[in-house]
GROMACS .gro file of C-alpha atoms in nm:
model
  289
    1UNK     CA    1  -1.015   1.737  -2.937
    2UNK     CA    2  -0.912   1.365  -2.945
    3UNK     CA    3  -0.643   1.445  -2.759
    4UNK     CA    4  -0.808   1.624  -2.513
    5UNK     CA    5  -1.079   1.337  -2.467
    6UNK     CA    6  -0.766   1.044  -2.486
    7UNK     CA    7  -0.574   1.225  -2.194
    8UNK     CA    8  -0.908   1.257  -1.986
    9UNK     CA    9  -0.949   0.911  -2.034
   10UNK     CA   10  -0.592   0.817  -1.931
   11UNK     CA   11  -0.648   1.058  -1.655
   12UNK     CA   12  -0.968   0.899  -1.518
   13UNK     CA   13  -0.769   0.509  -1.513
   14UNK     CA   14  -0.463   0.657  -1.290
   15UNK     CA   15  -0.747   0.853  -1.077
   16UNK     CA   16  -0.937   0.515  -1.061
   17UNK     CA   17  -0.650   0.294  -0.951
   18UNK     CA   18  -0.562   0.588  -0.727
   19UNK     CA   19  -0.877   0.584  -0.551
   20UNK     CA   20  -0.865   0.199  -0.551
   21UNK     CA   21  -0.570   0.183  -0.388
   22UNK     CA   22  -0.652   0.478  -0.102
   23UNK     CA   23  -0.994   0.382  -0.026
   24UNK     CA   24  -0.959   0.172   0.229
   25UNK     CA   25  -0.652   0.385   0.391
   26UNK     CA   26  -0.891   0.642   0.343
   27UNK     CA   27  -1.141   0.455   0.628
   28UNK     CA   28  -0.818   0.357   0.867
   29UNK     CA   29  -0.652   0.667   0.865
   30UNK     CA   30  -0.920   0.904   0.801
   31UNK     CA   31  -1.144   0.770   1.114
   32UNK     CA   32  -0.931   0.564   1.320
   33UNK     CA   33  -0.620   0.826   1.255
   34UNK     CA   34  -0.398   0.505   1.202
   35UNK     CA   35  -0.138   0.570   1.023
   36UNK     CA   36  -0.095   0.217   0.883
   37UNK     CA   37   0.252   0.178   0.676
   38UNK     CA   38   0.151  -0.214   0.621
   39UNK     CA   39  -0.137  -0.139   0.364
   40UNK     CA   40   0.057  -0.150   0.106
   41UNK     CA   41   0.139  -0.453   0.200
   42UNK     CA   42  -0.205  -0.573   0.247
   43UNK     CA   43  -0.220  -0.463  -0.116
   44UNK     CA   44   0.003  -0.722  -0.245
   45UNK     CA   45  -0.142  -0.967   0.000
   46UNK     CA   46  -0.438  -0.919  -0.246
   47UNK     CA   47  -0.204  -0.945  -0.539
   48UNK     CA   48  -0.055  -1.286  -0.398
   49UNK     CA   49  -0.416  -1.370  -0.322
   50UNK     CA   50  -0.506  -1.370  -0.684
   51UNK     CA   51  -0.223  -1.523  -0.810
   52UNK     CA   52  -0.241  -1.847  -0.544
   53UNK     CA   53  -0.617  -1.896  -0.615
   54UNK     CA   54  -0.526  -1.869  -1.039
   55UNK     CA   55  -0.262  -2.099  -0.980
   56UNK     CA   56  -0.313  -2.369  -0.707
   57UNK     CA   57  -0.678  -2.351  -0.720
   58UNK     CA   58  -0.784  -2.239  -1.092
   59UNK     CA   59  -0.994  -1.983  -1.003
   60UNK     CA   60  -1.012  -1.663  -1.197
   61UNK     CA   61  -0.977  -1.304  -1.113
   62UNK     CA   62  -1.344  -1.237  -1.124
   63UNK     CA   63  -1.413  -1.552  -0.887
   64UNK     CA   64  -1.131  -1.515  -0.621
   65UNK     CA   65  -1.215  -1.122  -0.551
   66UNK     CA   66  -1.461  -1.233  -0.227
   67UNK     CA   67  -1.193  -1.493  -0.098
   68UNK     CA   68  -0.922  -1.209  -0.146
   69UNK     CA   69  -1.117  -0.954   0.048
   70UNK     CA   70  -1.256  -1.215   0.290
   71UNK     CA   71  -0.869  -1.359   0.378
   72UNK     CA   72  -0.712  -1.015   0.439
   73UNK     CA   73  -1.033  -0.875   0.611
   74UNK     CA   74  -0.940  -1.128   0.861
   75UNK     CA   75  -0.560  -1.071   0.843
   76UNK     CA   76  -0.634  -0.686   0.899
   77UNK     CA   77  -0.883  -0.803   1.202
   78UNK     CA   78  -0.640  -0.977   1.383
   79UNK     CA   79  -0.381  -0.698   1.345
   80UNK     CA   80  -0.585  -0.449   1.486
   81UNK     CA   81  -0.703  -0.722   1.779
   82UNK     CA   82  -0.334  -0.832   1.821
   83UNK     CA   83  -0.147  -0.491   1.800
   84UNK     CA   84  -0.318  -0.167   1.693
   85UNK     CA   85  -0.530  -0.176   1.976
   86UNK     CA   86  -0.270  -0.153   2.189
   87UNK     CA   87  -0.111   0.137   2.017
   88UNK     CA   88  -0.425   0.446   2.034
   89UNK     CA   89  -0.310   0.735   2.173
   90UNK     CA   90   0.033   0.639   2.059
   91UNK     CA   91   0.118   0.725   1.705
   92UNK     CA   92   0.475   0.700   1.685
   93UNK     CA   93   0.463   0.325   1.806
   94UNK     CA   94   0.165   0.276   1.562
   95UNK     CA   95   0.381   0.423   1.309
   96UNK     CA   96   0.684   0.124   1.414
   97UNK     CA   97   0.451  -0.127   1.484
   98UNK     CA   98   0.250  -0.118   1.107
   99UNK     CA   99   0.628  -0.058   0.904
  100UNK     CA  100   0.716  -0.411   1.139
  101UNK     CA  101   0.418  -0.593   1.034
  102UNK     CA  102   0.476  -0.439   0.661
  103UNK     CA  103   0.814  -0.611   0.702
  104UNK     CA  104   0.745  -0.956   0.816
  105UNK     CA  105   0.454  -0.999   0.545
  106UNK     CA  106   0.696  -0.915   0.255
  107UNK     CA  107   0.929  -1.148   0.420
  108UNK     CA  108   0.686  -1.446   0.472
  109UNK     CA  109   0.592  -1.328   0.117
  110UNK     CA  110   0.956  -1.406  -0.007
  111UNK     CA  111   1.022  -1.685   0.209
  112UNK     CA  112   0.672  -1.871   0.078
  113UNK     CA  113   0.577  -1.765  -0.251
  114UNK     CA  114   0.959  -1.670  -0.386
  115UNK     CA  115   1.110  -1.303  -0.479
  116UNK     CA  116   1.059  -1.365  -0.870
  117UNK     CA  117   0.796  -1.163  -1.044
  118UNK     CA  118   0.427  -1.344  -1.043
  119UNK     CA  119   0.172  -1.263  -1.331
  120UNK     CA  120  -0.255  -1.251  -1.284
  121UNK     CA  121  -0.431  -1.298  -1.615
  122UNK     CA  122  -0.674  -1.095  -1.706
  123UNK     CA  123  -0.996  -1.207  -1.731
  124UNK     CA  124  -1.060  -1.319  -2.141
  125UNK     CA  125  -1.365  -1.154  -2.169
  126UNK     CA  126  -1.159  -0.831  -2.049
  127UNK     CA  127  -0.897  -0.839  -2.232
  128UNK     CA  128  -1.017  -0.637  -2.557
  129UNK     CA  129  -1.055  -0.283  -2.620
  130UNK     CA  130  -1.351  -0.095  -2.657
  131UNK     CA  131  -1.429   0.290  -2.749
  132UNK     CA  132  -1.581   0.539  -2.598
  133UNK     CA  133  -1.652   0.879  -2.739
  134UNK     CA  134  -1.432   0.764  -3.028
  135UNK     CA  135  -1.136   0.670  -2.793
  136UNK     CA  136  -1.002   0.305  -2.748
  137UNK     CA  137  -0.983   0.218  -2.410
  138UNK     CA  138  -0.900  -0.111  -2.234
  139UNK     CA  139  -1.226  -0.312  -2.124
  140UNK     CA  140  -1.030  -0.426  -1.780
  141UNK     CA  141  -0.971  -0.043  -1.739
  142UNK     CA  142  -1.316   0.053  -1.740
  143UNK     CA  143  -1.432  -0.248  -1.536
  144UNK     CA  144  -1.155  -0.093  -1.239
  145UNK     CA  145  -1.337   0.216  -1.311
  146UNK     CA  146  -1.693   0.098  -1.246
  147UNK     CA  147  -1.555  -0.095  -0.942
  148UNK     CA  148  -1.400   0.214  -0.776
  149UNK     CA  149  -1.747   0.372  -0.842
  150UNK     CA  150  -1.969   0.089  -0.704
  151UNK     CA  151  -1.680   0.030  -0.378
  152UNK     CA  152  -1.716   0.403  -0.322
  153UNK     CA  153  -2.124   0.403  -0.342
  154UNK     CA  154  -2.089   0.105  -0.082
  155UNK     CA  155  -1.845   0.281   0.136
  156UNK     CA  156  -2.059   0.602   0.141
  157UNK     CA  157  -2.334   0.398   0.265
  158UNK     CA  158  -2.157   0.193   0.512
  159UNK     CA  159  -2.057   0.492   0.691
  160UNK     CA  160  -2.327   0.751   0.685
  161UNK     CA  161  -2.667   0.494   0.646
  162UNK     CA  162  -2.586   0.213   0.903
  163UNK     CA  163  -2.568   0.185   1.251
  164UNK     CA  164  -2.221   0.047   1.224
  165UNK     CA  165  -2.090   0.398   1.030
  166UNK     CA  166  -2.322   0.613   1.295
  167UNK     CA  167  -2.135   0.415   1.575
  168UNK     CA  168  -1.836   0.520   1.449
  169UNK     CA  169  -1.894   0.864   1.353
  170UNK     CA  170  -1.964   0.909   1.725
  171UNK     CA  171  -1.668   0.727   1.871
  172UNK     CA  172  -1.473   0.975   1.597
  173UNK     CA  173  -1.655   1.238   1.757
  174UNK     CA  174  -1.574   1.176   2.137
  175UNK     CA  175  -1.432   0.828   2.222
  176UNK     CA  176  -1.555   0.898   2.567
  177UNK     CA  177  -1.875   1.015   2.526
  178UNK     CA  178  -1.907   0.718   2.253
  179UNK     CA  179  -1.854   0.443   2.537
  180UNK     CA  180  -2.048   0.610   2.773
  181UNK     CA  181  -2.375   0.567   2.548
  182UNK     CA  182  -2.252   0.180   2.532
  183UNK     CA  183  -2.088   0.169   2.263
  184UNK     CA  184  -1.773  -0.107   2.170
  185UNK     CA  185  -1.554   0.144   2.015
  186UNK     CA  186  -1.274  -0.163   2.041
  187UNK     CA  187  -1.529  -0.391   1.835
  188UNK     CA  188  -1.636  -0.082   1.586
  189UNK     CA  189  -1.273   0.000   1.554
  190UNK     CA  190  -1.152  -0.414   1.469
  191UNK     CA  191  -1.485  -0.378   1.187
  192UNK     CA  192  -1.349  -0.068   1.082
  193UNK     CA  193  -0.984  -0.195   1.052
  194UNK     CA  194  -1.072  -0.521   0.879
  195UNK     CA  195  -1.302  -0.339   0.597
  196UNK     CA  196  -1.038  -0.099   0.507
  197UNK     CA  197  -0.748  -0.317   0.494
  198UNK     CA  198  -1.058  -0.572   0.271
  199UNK     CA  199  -1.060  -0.307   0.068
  200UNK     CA  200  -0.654  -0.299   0.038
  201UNK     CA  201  -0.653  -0.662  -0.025
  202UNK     CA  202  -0.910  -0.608  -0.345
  203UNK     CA  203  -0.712  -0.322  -0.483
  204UNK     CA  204  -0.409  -0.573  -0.530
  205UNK     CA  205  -0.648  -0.826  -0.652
  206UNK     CA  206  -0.763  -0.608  -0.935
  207UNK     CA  207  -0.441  -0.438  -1.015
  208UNK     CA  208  -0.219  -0.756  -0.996
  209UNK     CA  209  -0.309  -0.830  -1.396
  210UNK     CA  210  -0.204  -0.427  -1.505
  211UNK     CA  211   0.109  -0.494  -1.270
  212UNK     CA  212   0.390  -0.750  -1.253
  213UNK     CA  213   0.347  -0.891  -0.853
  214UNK     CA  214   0.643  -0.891  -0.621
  215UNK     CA  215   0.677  -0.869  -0.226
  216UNK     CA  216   0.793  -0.522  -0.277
  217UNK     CA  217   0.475  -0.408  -0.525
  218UNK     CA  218   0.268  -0.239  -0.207
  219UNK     CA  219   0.578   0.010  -0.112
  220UNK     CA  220   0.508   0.247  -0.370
  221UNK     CA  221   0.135   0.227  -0.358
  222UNK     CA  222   0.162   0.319   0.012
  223UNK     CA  223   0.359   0.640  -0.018
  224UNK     CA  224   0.090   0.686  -0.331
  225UNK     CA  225  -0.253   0.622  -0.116
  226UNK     CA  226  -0.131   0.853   0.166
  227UNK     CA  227  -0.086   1.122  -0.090
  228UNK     CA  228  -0.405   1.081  -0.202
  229UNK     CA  229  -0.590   1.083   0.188
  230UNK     CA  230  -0.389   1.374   0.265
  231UNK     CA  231  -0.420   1.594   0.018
  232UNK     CA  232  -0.792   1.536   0.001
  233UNK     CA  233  -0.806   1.573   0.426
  234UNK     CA  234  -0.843   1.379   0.709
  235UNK     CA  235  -1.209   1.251   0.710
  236UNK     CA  236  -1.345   1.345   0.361
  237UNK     CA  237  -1.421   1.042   0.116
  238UNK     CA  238  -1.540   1.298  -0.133
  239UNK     CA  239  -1.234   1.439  -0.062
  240UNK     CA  240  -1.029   1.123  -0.159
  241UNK     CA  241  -1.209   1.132  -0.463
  242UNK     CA  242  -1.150   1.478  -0.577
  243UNK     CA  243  -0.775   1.459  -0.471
  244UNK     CA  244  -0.749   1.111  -0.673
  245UNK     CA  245  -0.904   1.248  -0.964
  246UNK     CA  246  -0.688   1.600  -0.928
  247UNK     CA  247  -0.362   1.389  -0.906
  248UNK     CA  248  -0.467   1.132  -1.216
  249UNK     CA  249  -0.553   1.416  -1.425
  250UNK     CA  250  -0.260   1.603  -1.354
  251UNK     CA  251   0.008   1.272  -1.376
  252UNK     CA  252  -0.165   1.222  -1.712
  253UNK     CA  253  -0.131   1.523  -1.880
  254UNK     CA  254   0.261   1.577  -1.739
  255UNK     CA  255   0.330   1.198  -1.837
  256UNK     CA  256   0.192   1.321  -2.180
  257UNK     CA  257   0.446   1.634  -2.254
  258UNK     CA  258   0.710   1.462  -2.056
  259UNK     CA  259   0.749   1.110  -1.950
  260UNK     CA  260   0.632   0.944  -1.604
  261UNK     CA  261   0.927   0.989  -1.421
  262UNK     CA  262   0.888   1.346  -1.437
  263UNK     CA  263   0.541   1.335  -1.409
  264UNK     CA  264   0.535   1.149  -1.066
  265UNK     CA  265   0.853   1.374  -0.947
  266UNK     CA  266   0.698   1.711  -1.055
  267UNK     CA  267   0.362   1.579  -0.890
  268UNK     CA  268   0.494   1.456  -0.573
  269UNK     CA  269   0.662   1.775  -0.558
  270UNK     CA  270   0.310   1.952  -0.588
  271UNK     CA  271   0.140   1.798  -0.306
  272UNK     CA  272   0.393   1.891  -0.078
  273UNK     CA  273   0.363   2.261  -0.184
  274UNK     CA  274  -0.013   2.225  -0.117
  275UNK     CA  275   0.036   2.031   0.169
  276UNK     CA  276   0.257   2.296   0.306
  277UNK     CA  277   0.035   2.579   0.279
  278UNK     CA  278  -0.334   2.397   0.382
  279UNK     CA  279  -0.223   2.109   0.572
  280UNK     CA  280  -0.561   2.040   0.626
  281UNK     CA  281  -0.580   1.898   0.270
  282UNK     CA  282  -0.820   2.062  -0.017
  283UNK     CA  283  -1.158   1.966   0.139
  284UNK     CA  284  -1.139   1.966   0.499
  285UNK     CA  285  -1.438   1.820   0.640
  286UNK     CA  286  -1.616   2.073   0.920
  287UNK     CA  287  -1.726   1.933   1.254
  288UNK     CA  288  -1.875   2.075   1.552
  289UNK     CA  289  -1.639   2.131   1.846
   0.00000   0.00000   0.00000
């Protein structure tokens, strides 16, 4: 039984970080249909983010979380402003344009901050252990956890209880129709853009202390987050949570009998079974043609 309960624990902090990391792809690619190869980049922006305000500034994790997601909010605003908007209706040039950008930040990145590995400490009064149902778990590891569930809660509210998330919804809908009511889907879409890559920014803010931080950290957490949005479909938050809790669970309990490697090959390998026979992804939101 404490086995069982130790790998659903386990399970739950991969899901967590999972979700962490996807969320805000989740809003780009699930509304906008972006496909944005730079947020993994504007993950370790948030990474770097951390680490200059520690470091230059003396600010702590806790503290410098608002500045991260503030400064790449921005940086994600002026992307869309500068280039995405350019590039609807075009996906294979949004596809080169975003990998470009992903480029030239890890090479600023390099060129700036240095290719050597950078460290965030975690906050003291998150560094111990504490149990739950008789299992020890990391404090910092349930902290992500409550994060993910409070970013979610936020997320779910931006979108489907204010006029900004009903404005979008409708442009979503029928651009067309959207602008013909009056309104700015190019202003709703920069919001939109600049909240999820925000949201990018504070994942590698809050996973920079579990992780060593690099210019090449955000690859693998891109190919990871589009897993995640995929597999959950197009348009479905709940959906991003089910799949990141589905794919946690299951890299847990493989990483368990086996080792990681396996784990991530055998589950990588699973999503692209699933993806191959319900490309629409395990809970497909419905909408009216």
């Amino acid at each position: 039984m404490d086995i069982v309960l130790q790998q659903l624990i386990t399970g739950l902090g991969i899901a967590a970080v999972l979700l962490l990391v996807a969320l805000g792809l989740a809003i780009i690619y699930g509304t906008m249909g972006v496909i944005n190869l730079a947020h993994g980049e504007f993950v370790m922006l948030g990474a770097y983010g951390a680490w200059v305000l520690n470091a230059y500034f003396g600010l702590g994790l806790l503290a410098s979380l608002p500045l991260v997601f503030l400064g790449v909010a921005i940086l994600g605003w002026l992307v869309e402003k500068g280039v995405i908007r350019h590039l609807y209706e075009r996906p294979l040039d949004t596809i080169l344009a975003t990998w470009g950008i992903g480029v030239m930040l890890q090479q600023i990145v390099r060129l700036t901050a240095g290719g050597e590995l950078r460290y965030v400490q975690m906050p003291a009064a998150l560094g111990h252990s504490t149990t739950i149902l008789g299992v020890d778990v990391s404090a910092y590891r349930v902290f992500i956890f409550l994060t993910v569930v409070v970013l979610f809660a936020v997320t779910w509210l931006l979108m489907y209880r204010t006029t900004l998330g009903m404005k979008l919804r409708a442009i979503v809908q029928d651009r067309s129709i959207a602008n013909c009511f009056g309104i700015n889907s190019g202003r709703v879409f920069g919001l939109t853009f600049a909240y999820g890559a925000g949201l990018a920014g504070l994942a590698g803010a809050l996973v920079a202390p579990l992780k060593s931080v690099s210019p090449e950290m955000g690859t693998g957490y891109v190919v990871d987050a589009f897993f995640v949005v995929v597999l959950g479909g197009v348009q479905s938050l709940f959906g991003t949570v089910g799949s990141a809790f589905l794919l946690g669970e299951l890299t847990g309990v493989i990483a368990y009998i086996r080792n990681d490697t396996i784990a991530k090959a055998l589950v990588l390998l699973a999503i692209v079974v699933l993806i191959r026979f319900r490309p629409q992804g395990l809970f497909a939101v419905r909408v009216r043609s």
